Every structure is written in C-alpha cells, then in structure tokens.
Coordinates of C-alpha atoms in Angstrom, one line a residue:
X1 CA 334.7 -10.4 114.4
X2 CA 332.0 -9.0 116.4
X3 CA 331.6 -9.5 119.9
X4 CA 327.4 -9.8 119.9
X5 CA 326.5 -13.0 121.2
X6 CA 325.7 -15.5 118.6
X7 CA 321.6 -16.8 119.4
X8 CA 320.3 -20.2 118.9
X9 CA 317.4 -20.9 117.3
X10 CA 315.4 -21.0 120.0
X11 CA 316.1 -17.5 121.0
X12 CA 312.8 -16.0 120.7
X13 CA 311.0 -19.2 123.0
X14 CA 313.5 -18.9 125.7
X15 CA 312.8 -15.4 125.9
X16 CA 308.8 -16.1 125.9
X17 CA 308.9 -18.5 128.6
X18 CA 310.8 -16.1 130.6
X19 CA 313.8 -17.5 130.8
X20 CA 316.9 -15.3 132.4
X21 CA 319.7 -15.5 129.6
X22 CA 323.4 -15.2 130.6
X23 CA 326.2 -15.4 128.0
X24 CA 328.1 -18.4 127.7
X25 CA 330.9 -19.1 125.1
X26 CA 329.7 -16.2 123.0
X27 CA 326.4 -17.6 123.3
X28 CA 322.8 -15.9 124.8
X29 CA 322.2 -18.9 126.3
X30 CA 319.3 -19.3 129.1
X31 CA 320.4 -20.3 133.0
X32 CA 317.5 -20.8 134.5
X33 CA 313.4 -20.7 133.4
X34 CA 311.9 -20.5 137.2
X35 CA 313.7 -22.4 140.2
X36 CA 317.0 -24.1 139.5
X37 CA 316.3 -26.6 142.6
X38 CA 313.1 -27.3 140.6
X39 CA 314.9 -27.9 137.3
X40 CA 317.4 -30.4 138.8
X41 CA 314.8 -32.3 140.7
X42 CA 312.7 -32.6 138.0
X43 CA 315.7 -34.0 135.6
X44 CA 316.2 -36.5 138.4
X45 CA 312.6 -37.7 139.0
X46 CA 310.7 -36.6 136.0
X47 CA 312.2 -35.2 132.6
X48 CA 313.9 -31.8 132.0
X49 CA 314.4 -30.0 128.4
X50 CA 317.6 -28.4 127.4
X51 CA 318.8 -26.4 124.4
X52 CA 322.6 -27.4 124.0
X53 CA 322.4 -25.6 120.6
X54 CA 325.9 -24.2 121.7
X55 CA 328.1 -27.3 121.2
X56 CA 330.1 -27.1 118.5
X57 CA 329.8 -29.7 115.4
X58 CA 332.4 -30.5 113.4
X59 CA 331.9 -33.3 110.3
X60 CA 334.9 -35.5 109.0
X61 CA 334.4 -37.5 105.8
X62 CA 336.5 -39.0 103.2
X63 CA 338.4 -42.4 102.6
X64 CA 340.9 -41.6 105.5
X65 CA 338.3 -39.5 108.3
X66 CA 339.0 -42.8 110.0
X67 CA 342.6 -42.3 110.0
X68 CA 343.0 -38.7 110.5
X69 CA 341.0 -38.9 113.8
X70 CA 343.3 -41.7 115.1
X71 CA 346.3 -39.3 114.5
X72 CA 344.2 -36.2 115.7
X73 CA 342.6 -37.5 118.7
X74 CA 344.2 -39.9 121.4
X75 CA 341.3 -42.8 121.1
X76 CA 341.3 -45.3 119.2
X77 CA 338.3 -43.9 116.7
X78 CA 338.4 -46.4 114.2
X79 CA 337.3 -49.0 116.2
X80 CA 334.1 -47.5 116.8
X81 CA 330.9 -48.9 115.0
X82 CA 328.8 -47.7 112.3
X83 CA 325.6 -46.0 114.8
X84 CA 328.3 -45.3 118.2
X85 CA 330.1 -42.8 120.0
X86 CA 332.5 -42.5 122.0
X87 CA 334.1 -40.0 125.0
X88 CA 337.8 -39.1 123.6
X89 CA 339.8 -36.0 124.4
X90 CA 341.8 -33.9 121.8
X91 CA 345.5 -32.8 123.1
X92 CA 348.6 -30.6 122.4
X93 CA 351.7 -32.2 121.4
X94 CA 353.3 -31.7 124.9
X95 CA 349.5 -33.7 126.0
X96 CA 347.8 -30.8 127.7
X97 CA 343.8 -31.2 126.9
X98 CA 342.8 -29.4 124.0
X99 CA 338.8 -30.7 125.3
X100 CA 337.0 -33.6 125.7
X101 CA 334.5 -34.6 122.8
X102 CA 332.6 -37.0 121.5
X103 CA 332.9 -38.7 118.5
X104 CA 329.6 -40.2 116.4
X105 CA 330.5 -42.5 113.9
X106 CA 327.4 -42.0 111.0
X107 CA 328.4 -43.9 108.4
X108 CA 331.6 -45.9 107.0
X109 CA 333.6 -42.7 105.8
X110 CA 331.8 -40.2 108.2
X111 CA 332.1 -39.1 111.9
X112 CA 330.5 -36.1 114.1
X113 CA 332.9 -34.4 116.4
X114 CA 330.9 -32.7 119.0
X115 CA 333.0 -30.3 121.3
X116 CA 332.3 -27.9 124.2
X117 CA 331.1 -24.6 122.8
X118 CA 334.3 -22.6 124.5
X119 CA 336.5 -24.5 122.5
X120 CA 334.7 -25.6 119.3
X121 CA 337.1 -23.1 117.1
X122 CA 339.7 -24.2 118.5
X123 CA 339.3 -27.8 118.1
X124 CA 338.1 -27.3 114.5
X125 CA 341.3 -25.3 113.5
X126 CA 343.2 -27.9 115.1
X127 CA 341.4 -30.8 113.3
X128 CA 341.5 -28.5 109.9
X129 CA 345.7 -28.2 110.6
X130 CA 346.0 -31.9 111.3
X131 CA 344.4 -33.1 108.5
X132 CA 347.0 -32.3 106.2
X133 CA 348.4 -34.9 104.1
X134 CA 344.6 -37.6 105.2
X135 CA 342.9 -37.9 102.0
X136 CA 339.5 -36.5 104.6
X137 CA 337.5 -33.5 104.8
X138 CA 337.1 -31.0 108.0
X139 CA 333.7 -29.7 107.7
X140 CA 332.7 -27.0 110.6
X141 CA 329.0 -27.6 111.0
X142 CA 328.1 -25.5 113.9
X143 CA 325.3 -23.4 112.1
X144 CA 324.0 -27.0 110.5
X145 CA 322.4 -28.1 113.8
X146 CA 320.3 -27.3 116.5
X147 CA 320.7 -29.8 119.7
X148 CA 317.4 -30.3 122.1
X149 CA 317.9 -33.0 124.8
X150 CA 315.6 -34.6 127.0
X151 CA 317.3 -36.1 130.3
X152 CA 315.6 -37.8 132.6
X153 CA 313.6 -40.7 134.0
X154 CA 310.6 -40.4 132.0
X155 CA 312.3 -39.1 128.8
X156 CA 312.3 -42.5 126.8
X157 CA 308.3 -42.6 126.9
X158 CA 308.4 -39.1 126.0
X159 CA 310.6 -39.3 123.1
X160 CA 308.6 -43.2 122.3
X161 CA 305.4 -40.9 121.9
X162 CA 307.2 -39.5 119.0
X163 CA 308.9 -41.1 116.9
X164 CA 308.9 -45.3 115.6
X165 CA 313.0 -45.3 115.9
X166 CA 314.1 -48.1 117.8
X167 CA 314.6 -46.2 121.4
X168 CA 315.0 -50.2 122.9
X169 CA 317.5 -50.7 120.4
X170 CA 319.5 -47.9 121.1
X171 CA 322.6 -47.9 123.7
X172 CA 324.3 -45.7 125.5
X173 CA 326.8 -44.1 123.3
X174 CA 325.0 -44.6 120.9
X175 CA 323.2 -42.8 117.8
X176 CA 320.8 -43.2 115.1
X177 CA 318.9 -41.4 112.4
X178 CA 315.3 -40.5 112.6
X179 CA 312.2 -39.0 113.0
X180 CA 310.9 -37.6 115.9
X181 CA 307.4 -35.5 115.7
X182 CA 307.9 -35.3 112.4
X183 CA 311.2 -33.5 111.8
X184 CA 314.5 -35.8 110.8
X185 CA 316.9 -36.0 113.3
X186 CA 320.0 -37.7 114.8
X187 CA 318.8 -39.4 117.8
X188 CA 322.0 -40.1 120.2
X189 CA 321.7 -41.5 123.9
X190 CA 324.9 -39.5 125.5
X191 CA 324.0 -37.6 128.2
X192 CA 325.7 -35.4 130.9
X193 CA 323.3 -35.4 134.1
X194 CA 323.8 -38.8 134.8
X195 CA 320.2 -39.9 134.2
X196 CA 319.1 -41.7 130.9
X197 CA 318.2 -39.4 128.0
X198 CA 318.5 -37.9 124.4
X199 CA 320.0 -35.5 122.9
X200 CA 318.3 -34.8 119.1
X201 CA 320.4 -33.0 116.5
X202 CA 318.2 -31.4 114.4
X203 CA 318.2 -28.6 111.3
X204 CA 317.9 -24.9 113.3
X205 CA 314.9 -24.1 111.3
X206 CA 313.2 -27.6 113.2
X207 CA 314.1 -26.6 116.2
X208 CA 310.8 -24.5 117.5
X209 CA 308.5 -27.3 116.2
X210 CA 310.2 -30.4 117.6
X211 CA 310.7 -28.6 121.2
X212 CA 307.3 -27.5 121.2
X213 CA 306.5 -30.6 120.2
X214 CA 308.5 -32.2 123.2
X215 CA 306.8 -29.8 125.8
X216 CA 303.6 -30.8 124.7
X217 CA 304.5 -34.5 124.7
X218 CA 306.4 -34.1 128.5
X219 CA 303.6 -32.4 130.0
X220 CA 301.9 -35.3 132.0
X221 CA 305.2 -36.7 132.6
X222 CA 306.2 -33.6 134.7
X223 CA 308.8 -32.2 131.7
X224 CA 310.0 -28.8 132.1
X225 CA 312.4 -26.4 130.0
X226 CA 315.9 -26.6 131.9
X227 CA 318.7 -23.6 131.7
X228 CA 322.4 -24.3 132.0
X229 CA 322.6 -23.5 135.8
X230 CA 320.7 -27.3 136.8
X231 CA 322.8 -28.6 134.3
X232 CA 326.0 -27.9 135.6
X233 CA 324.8 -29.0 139.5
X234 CA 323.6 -32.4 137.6
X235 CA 327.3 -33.5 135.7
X236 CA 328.7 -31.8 139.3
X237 CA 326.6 -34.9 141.5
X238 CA 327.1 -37.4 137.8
X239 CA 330.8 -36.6 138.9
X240 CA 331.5 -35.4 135.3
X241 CA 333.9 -33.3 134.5
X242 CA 334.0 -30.1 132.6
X243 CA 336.3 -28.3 130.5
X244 CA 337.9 -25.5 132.4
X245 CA 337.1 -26.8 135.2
X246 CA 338.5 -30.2 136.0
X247 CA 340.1 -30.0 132.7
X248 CA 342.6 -27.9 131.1
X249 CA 345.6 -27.6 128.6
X250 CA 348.0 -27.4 131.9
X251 CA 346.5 -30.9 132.7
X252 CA 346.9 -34.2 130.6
X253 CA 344.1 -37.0 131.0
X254 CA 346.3 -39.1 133.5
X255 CA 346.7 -35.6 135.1
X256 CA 343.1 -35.5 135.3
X257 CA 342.9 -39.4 135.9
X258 CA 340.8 -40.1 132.8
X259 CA 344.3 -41.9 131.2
X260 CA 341.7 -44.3 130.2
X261 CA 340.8 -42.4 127.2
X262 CA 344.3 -42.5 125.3
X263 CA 345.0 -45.8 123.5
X264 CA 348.5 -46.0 123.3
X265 CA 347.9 -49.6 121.3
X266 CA 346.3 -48.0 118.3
X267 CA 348.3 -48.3 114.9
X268 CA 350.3 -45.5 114.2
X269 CA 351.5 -41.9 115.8
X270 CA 348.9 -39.5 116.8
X271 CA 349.7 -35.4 118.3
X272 CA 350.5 -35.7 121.7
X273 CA 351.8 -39.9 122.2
X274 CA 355.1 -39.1 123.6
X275 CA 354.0 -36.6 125.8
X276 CA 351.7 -38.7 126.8
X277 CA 353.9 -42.2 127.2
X278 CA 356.0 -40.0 129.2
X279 CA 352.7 -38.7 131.4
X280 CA 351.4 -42.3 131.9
X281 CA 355.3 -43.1 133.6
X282 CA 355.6 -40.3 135.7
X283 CA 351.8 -41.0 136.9
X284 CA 353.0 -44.8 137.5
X285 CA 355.6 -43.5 139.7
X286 CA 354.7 -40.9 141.3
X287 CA 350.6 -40.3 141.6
X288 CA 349.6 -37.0 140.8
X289 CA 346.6 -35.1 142.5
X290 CA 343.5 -37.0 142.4
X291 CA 339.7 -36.2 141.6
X292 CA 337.7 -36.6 144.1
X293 CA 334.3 -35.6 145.6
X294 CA 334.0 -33.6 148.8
X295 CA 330.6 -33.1 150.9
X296 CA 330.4 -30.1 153.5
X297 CA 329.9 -30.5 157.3
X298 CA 328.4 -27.4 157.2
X299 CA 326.4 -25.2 155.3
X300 CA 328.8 -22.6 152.8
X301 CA 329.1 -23.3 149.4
X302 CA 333.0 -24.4 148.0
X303 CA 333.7 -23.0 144.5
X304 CA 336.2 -23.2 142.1
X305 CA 340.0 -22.6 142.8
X306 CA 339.3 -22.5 146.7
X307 CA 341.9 -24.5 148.7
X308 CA 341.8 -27.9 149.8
X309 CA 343.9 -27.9 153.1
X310 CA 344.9 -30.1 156.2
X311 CA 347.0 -30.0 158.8
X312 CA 347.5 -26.2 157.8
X313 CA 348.5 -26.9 154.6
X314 CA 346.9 -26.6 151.0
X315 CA 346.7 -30.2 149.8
X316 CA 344.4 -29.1 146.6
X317 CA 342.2 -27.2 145.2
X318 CA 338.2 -26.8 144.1
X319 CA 337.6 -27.6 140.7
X320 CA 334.0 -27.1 140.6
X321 CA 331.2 -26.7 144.1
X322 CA 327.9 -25.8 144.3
X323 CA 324.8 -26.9 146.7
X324 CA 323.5 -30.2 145.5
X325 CA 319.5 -30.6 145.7
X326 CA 319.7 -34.5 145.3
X327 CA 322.1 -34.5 148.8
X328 CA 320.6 -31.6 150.6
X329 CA 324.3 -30.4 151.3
X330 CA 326.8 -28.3 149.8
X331 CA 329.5 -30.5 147.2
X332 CA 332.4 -30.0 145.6
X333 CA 335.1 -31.6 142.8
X334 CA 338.7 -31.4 143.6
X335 CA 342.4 -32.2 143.0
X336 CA 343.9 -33.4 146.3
X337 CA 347.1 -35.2 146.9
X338 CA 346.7 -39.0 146.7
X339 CA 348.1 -38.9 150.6
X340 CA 344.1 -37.5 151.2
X341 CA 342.5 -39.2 148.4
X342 CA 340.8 -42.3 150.1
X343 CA 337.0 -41.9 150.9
X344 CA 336.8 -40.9 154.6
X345 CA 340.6 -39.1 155.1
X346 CA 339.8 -37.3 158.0
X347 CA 341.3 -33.7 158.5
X348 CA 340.2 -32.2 155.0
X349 CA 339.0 -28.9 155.1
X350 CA 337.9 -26.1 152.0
X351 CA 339.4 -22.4 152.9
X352 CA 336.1 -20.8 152.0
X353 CA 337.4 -16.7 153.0
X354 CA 339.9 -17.9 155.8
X355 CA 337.7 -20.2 157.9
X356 CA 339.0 -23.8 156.8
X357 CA 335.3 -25.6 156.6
X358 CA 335.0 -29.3 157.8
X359 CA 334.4 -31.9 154.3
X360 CA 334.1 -35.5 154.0
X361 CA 336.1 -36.5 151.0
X362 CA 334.0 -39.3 148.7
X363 CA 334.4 -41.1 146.0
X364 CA 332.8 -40.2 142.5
X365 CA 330.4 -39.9 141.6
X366 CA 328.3 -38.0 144.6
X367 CA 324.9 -39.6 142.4
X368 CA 324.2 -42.5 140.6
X369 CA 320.5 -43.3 138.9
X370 CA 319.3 -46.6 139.8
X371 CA 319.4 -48.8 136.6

C-alpha cells in the first residue's frame, strides 16, 4: 500500500482558496481556510461549509442486512425506519469500541454505515468477517461518495434555495434522497457541531459543482468554507465525543458512559453481549470514571492525556481541550472519578507542565443552540 495521502475531490478548491492542508487518517484534508475563531463563530451564528469526504461509507444490502447489523453492531438496527439513522457503536467481543457510526437505513434491504475515517477499514473488515453465514452483502463504498455539510443557523434557507426536498419534513437523524442544485444527493440532518445542519452525500465527480453551488447560495447568509480544526472546537463545546479521544478499544460505551447505545433487549446474540452484560454490572456497582466538562480559571489551554488531579492526586485525565470561542475561556473533556464528577466539585485542577491549573468541572455539553 502506498503511504501518499489519499485526496478528496475537492482537492484542487481547497487548495485555491488557500486553505492550509494537514493529513488526517491518510487523508490531505484542509484545517483551517483563514481564522479558525472565525470559522467556529460563523458555524454558530451564520453557516459554515465542510468537506467530510473522509468518512468512510460502507453499504449493506440483502434479505438479512437487517439481521447481520443486529449481530454486528450493539443497537438495535432493525428497528430503525425506512429514511432514519441512528448513533450505534461497533465493539470487540471482550466490548472494547471498535468506533462509533452511524447507520442510515435507505430502503427495506439496504443501510449506510458511515464510520470515522481512522477506522473505516477496520470497521469494513470487521463487518465483511461478521457477515458470514447472513444471506447480506458488505459493500465498501468509500470512493462512491463525496460528503459536503452545511452546519449552522442559516443552513436550512441555504440548502431550501436549492433544492424542492422536504427540508421541514426532515428530522434529526434523519435522511432522504434528492436534489440539491441540480446534482442527486442523499440529504441527511446528523450533524456534529451541535447546531442544525446537513450533510449531502454526493457522487465525487458532483462534488465541485454542488459546493460551488453552496458558496454561491451561502454568501448573503455569511457562509464560509470551514477546515477540520473549528470542527473539532465545535463537537468539543456540542460535548461530542470522538474516537480516540473519548473513545477507544480499551473503553466499552458504559466505560465511556454512552451504555445507552447497546440494546441488550434486541432478538438474538450480537459480538460483544457478554462482555458487555458483564460491563453494564460492574458499572452498576461500582461507577467508573465519568465524562465530564471542565472550564479553566485561568488562561492555558488543557489537552489530551494531561492529568486531572486534587488533593495531590490524579483523579483523571484530559480527553480532548482546546480554547473555546463561544465561552471566551479555555475547555476541556475528561474522565474523572465519579467522587469529582458533580458540577461545581471544588478542588479540581489540570497538571498543565507541573503547575496544577484551577477548573470548574461542568456538566455536558459546555454549548447548547437554542431550539
């Protein structure tokens, strides 16, 4: 395999917009256009434009896609209607998380898995090995679709100006075939700033006209192109977690308190359940670390796998930190014992180099859009 990063198909416009490309997952991907302050703001009062043509696409058909996914993944996926998603996780057999995905369902015998791009081969050989003996198909579609999504306040006028799909119609966790500036798409309402928006799964040779076409559209609304960086300081305030971050194969989801996601009451085994019965117990009786949010007293910036400490002693550990521009102050996501989980535990300091830094822990999210 060759080690050149893989491009989107937006390459060439990234690059004439000036945007500084890093590489991400294999992928030339672009972090930032101008300001990443600017970005984030404008995503939260305006619209922003991302190219997420990174995330990995994997189609299931067949008579049993239904079934295989129920054994695959630990949601209950054949409850979900024709037109909806829904957030699941895919996990080892001793319940460490594989990643978190989401699942479209697009027709009776045919579902979307859309993973993180660090993991999409693995989750695609995994699916590919668990499908043996399901009368269903594992299709890896990652070169079948290029993904544009527009986040943001003012992106359901944008995208109305556009296309005659019914935007109204169309819930969260939700998707729906269309047409937007003339180019078929799959219009989907899942997004990961915590503002509304749309994410449009297109064919890669679309791509150029439908985000020039969105540019166009945006720009009295305030749109701008958006890089990776504002994205990650968006889920980061949204309180949204991300793989390798605040999830990992040494955590399971009650680990990483999203237990929610497994449905022990679906029919049937599935990779992972007794792990995972035995996870939900030990949780029950003795609480592992929890997620929670932390705002800085002072000015220096927390990051990942800094200590949590109190009293002199580490209590946790950074997950994910960076300065947020909707709070003005510098934030964090961490794993702390549930002894200095409760919003307002006085005491809780971040190790940033030695100097044990003054933070108010908070609950998540750190943001929420006003409905």
């Amino acid at each position: 395999m060759s080690n050149a990063p893989r491009h989107t198909a937006l390459d060439a416009l990234h690059r004439s917009l000036g945007a500084t490309m890093t590489d991400f997952a294999g992928w030339d991907m672009p972090l930032r256009y101008g300001s990443e302050r600017d970005e984030h703001l404008a995503v939260r009062t305006k619209a922003g434009l991302f190219d997420l043509s990174h995330m990995g696409e994997i189609t299931v058909t067949g008579p049993q896609a239904a079934a295989l996914l129920n054994y695959a993944l630990v949601g209950n996926i054949a409850s979900v209607g024709v037109g909806r998603a829904r957030y699941t996780m895919i996990c080892q057999a001793d319940g460490g998380i594989l990643d978190d995905l989401i699942v479209y369902r697009l027709a009776d015998a045919e579902y979307m898995v859309v993973a993180n791009a660090s993991n999409a081969q693995v989750v695609l050989d995994a699916l590919v090995e668990r499908s043996a003996g399901f009368d269903a198909l594992v299709r890896d579609d990652r070169d079948a679709y290029a993904l544009i999504a527009v986040q943001g306040p003012e992106s359901p006028g944008i995208l109305k100006s556009l296309t005659d799909a019914d935007l109204d119609g169309l819930k969260y966790y939700a998707g729906l075939p269309g047409t937007v500036a003339g180019v078929p798409a799959l219009i989907a309402r899942t997004g990961y700033t915590g503002e509304d928006g749309f994410e449009l799964f297109v064919a890669p040779a679309d791509a150029e006209k439908l985000w020039q076409a969105l540019t166009d559209a945006g720009a009295p609304a305030g749109l701008v192109p958006c890089g990776l960086s504002c994205r990650d300081t968006l889920r980061l305030e949204a309180g949204m977690p991300l793989y390798g971050h605040e999830l990992s194969t040494s955590l399971t989801p009650f680990d990483a308190g999203l237990g929610r996601v497994v449905k022990f009451e679906k029919e049937g085994d599935f990779v992972g359940r007794a792990a995972l019965e035995a996870a939900a117990a030990r949780a029950e009786e003795n609480p592992p670390r929890v997620l929670v949010g932390l705002i800085a007293e002072g000015r220096r910036v927390p990051r990942a796998g800094y200590s949590v400490v109190a009293d002199g002693k580490v209590i946790g550990e950074v997950t994910s930190g960076a300065p947020s521009p909707t709070l003005g102050k510098p934030i964090a996501m961490a794993y702390v014992d549930a002894a200095h989980a409760a919003p307002g535990t006085a005491g809780v300091g971040v190790d940033i180099r030695g100097s044990h830094e003054p933070y108010e822990v908070v609950a998540l999210p750190f943001y929420k859009r006003q409905k």
